[in-house]
Backbone as numpy.savetxt, mean C-alpha at the origin, in Angstrom:
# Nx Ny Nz CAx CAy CAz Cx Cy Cz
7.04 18.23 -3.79 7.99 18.37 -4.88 7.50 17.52 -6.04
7.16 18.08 -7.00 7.41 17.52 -7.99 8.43 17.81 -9.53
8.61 16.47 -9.75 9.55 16.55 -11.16 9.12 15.66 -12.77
9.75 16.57 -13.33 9.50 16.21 -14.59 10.36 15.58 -15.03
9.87 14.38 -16.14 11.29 13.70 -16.37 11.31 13.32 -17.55
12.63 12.81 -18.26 12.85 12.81 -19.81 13.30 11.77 -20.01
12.75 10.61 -20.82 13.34 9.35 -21.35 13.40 9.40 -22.62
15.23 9.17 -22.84 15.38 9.10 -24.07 15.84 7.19 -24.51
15.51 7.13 -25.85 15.37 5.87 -25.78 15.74 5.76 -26.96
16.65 4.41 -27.51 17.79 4.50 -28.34 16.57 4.38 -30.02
15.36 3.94 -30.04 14.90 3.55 -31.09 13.56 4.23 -30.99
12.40 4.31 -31.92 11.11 4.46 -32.04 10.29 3.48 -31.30
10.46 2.28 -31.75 9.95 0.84 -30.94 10.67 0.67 -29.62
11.46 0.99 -29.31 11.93 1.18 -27.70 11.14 1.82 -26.78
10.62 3.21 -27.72 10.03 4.25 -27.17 8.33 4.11 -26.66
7.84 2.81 -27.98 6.69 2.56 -27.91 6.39 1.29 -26.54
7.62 0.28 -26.38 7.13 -0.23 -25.70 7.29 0.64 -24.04
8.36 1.81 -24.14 8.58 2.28 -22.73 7.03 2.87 -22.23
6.48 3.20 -23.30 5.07 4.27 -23.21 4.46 2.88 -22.50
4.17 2.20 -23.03 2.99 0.67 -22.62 3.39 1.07 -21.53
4.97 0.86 -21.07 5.21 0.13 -19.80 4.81 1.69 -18.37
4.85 2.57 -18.96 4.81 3.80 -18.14 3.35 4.42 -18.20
2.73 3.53 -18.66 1.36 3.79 -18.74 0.75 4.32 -17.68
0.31 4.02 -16.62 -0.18 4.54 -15.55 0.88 5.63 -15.21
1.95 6.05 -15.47 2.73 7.22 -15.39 1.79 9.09 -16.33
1.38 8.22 -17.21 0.48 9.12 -18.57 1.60 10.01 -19.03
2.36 8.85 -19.78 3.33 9.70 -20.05 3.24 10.36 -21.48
3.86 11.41 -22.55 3.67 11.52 -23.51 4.44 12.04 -24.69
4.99 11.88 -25.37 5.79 11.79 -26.44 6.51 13.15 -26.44
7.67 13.62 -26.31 8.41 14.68 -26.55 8.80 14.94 -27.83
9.38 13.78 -28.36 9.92 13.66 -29.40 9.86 12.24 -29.64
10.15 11.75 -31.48 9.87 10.09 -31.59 10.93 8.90 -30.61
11.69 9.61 -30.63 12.29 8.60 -29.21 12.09 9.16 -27.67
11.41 10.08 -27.42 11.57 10.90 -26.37 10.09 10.83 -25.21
10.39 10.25 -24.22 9.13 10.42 -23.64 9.24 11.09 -21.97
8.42 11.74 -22.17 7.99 12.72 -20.61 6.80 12.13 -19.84
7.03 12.79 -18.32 6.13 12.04 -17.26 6.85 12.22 -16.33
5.93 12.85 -15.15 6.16 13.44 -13.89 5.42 12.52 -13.08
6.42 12.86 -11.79 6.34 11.75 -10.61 6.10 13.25 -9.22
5.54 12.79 -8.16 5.52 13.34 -7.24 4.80 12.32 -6.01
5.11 12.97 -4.61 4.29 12.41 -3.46 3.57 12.63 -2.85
3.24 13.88 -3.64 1.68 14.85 -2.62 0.13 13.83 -3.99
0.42 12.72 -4.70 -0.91 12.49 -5.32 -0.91 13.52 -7.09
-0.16 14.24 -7.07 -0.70 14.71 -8.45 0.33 14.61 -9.63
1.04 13.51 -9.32 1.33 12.38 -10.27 1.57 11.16 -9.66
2.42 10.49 -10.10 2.89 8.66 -9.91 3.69 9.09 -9.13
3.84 7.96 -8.04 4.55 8.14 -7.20 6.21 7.27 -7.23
6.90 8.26 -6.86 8.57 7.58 -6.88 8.43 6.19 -6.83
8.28 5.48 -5.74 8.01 3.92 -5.80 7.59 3.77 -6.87
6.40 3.59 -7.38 5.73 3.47 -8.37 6.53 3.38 -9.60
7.34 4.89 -9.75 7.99 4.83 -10.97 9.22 4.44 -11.52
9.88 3.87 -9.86 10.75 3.04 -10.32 10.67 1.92 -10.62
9.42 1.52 -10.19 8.93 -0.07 -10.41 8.44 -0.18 -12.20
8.10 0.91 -12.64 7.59 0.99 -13.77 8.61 1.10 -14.83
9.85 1.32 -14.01 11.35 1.94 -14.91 12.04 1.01 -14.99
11.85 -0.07 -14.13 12.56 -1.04 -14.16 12.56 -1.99 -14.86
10.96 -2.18 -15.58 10.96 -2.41 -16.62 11.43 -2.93 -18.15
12.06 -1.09 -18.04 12.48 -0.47 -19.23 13.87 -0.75 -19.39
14.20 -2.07 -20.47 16.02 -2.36 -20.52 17.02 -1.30 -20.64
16.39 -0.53 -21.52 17.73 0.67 -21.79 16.78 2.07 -21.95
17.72 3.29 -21.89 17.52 4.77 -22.30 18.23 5.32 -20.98
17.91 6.62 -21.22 18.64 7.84 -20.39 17.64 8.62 -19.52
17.53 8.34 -18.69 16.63 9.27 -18.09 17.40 10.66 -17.06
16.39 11.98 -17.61 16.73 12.88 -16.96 15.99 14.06 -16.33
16.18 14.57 -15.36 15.18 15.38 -14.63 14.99 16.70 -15.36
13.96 17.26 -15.61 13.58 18.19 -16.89 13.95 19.26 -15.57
12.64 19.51 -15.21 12.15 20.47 -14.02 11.90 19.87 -12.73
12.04 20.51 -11.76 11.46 20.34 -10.61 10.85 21.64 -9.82
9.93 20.95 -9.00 9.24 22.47 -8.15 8.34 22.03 -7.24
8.06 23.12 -6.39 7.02 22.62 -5.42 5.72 22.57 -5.53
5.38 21.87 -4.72 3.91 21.28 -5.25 3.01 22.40 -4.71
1.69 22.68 -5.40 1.05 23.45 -5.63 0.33 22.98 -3.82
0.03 21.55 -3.94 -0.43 20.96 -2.56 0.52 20.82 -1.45
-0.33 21.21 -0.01 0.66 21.61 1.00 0.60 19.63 1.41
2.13 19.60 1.32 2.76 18.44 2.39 2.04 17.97 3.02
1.48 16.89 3.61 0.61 16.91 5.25 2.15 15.85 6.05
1.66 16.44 7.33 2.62 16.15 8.04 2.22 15.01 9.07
3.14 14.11 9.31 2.96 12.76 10.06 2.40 13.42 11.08
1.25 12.72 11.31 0.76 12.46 12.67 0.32 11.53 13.32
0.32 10.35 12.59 -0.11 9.07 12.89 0.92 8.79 13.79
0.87 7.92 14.37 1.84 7.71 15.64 2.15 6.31 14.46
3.34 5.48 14.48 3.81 4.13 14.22 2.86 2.99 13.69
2.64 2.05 12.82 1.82 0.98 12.93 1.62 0.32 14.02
3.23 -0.01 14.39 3.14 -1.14 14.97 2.64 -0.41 16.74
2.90 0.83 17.02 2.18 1.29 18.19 0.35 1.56 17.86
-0.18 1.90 16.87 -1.60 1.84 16.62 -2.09 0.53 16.58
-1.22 -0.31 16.20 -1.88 -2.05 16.49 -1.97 -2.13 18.44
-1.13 -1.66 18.95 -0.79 -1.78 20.58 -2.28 -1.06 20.94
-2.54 -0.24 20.67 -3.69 0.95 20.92 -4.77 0.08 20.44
-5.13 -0.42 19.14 -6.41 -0.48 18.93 -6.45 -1.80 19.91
-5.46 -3.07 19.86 -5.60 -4.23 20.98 -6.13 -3.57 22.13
-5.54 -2.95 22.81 -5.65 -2.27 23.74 -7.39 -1.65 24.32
-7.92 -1.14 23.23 -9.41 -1.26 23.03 -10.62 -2.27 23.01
-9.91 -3.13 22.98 -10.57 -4.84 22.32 -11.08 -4.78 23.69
-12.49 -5.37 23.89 -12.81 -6.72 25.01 -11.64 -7.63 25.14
-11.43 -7.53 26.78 -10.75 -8.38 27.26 -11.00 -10.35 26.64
-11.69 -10.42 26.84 -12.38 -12.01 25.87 -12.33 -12.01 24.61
-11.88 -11.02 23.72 -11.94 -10.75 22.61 -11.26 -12.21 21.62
-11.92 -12.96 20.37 -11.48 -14.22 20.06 -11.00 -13.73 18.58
-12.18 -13.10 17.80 -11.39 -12.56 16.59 -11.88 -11.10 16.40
-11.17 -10.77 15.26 -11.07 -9.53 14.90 -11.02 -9.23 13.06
-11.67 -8.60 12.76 -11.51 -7.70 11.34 -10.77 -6.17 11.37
-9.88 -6.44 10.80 -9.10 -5.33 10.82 -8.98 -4.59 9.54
-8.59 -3.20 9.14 -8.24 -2.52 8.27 -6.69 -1.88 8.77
-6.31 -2.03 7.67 -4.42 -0.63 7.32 -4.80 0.16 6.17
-5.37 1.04 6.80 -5.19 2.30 5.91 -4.49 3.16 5.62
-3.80 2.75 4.97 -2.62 2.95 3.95 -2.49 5.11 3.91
-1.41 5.11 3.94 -1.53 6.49 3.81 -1.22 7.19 2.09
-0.55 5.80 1.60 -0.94 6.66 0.03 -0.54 5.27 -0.48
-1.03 5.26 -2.30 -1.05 3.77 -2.69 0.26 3.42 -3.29
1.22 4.01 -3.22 2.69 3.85 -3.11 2.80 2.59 -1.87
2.05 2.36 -0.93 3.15 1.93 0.08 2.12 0.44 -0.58
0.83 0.05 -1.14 -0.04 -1.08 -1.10 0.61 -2.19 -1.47
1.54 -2.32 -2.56 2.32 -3.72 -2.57 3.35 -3.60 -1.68
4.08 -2.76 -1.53 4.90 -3.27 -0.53 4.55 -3.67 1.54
3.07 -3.40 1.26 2.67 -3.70 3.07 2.11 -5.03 2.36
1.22 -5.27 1.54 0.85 -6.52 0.89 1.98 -7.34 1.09
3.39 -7.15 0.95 4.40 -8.44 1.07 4.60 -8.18 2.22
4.90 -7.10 3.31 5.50 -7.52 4.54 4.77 -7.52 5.53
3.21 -7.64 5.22 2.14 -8.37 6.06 1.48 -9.65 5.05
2.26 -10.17 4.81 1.70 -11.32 3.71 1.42 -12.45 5.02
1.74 -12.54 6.45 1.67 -13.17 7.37 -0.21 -13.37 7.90
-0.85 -12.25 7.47 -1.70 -11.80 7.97 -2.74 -11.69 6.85
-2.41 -12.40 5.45 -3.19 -12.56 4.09 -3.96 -11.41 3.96
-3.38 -10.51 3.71 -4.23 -9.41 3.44 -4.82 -9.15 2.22
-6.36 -8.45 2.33 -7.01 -8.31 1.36 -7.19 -6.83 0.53
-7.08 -6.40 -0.67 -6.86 -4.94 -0.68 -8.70 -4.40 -0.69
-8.50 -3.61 -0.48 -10.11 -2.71 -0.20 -10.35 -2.10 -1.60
-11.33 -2.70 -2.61 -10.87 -1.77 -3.89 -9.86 -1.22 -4.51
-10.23 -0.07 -4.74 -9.14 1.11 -5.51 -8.39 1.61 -4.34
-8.79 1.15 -3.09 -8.20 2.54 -1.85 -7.14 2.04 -1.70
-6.44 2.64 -0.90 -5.16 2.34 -0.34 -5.54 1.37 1.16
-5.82 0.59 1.36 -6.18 0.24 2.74 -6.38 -1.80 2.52
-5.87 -2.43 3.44 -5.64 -4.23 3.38 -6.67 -4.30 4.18
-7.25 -5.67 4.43 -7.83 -5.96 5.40 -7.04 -7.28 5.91
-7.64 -7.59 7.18 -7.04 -8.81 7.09 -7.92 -9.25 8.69
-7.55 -10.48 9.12 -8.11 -11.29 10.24 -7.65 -11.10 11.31
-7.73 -11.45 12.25 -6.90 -11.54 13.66 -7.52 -12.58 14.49
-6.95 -13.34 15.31 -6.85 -14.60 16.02 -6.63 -14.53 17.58
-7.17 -14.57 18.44 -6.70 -13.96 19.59 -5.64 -15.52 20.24
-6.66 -16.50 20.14 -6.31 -18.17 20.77 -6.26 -19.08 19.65
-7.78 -19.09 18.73 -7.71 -20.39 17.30 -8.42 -19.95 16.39
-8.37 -20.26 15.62 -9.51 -20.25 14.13 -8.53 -18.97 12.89
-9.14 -18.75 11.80 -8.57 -18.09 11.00 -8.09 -16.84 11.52
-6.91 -16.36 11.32 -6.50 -15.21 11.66 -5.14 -15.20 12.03
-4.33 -14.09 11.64 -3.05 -13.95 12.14 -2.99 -13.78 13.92
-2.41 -14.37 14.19 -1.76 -13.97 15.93 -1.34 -12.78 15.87
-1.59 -12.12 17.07 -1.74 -10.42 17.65 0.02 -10.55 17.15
0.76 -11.16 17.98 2.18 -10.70 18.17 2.97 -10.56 16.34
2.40 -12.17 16.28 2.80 -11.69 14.34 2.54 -10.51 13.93
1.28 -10.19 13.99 0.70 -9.19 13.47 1.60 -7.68 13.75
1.59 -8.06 14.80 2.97 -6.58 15.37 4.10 -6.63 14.40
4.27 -7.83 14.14 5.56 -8.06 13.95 5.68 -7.53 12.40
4.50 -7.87 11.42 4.21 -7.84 10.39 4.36 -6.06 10.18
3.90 -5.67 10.84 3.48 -3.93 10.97 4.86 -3.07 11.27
5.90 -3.83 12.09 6.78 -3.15 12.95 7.66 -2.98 11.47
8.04 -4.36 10.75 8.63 -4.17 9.10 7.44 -3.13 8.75
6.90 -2.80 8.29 5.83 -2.07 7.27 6.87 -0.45 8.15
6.84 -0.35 9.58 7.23 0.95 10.07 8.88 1.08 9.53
9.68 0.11 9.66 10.46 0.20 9.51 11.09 0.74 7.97
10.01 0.11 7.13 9.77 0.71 5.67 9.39 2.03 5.24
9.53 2.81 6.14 8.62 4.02 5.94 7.21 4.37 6.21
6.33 3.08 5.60 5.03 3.02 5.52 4.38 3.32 6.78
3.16 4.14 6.30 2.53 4.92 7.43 0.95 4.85 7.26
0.27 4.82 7.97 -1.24 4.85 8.08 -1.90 4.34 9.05
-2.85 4.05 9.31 -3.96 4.05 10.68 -4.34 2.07 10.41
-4.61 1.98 12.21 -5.02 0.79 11.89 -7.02 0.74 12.45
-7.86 0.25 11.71 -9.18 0.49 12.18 -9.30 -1.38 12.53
-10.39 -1.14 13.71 -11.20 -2.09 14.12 -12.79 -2.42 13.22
-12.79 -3.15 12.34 -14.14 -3.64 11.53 -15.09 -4.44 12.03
-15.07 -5.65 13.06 -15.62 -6.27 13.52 -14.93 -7.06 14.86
-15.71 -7.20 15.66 -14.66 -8.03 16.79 -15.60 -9.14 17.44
-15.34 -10.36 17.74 -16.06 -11.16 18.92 -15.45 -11.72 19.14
-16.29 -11.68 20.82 -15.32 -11.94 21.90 -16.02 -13.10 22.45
-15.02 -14.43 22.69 -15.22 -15.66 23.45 -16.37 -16.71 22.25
-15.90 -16.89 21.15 -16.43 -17.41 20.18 -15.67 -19.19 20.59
-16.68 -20.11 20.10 -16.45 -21.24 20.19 -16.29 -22.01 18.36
-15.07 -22.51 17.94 -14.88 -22.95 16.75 -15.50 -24.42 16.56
-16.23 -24.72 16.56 -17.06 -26.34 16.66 -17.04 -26.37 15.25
-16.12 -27.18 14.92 -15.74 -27.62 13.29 -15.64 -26.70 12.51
-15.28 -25.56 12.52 -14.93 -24.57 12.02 -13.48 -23.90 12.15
-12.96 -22.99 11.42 -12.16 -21.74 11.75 -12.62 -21.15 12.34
-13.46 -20.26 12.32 -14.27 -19.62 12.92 -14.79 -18.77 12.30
-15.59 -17.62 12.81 -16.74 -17.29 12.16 -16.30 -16.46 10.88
-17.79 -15.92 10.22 -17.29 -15.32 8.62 -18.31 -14.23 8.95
-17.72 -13.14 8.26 -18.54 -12.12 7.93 -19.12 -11.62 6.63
-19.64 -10.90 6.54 -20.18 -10.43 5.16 -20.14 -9.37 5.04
-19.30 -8.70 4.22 -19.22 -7.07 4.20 -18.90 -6.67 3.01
-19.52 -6.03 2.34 -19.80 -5.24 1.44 -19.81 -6.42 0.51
-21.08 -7.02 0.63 -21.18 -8.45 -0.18 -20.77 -9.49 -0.52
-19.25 -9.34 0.41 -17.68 -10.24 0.39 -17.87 -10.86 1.89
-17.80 -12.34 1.18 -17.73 -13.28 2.58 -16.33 -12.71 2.94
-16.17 -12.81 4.36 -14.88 -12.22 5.11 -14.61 -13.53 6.20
């Protein structure tokens, strides 16, 4: 589904700063107080989250739904099973001795990236570029890394939020010794980890 939408806005300079603020919306002038910009969740505009965060912004005007219709792109339909059960699964995979871990959440669209960023903020997550996807550490016994169970715990809010996507395994070792350290670092994609 997507919709089109209409902000009317009491002044010219109202209008100019709503444009700044709806910028990544690409929104564009209807009229001198009047600005348009469509939102959808299939990717081929800004996404609802997104645009209320961007609306919120905006102190005053009227906003109203022009059009709506279905999206030209077909839906895809959940199939990911839960976060917090794909964290159970990929553990589940680990070497039994397993000490740390590099992990990815790949995000199923970039609507959900600040809001898993705050409710895995337990687990300091790092964003992957432009993608939709965090990284973050894991700890089995000591050294840098979130604890497995946090980590559930961190994910089980993210499910409870809606948020949906896959969890990948990036690096793992198993039965590492921390001798004045956190423990070990990686290097990936030219980024100490």
């Amino acid at each position: 589904m997507r919709v089109d939408l209409h902000l009317k806005l009491p002044s010219r300079d109202a209008a100019d700063d709503a444009a700044a603020a709806l910028a990544p919306a690409g929104p564009y002038r209807a009229a001198p107080t009047v600005i348009r910009f469509a939102v959808a969740r299939d990717g081929t505009a800004l996404g609802p989250e997104n645009a209320a965060r961007l609306l919120s912004r905006i102190p005053r005007g009227a906003l109203t739904a022009v059009e709506s219709y279905a999206s030209t792109r077909p839906v895809p339909v959940a199939t990911t099973p839960p976060l917090a059960v794909a964290w159970d699964t990929a553990l589940a995979e680990l070497p039994a001795d397993w000490s740390d871990a590099l992990l990815e959440l790949d995000l199923d669209s970039t609507d959900f990236v600040e809001k898993a960023a705050v409710l895995c903020i337990q687990a300091n997550p790092r964003r992957v570029g432009d993608r939709a996807a965090l990284r973050f550490r894991a700890a089995r016994k000591a050294g840098y890394g979130i604890a497995p169970g946090m980590a559930r715990r961190c994910l089980e809010r993210c499910d409870h939020a809606g948020i949906t996507g896959t969890i990948k395994v990036l690096r793992v070792l198993s039965d590492t010794d921390h001798v004045h350290t956190q423990g070990p670092s990686w290097i990936l994609d030219g980024q100490t980890i």
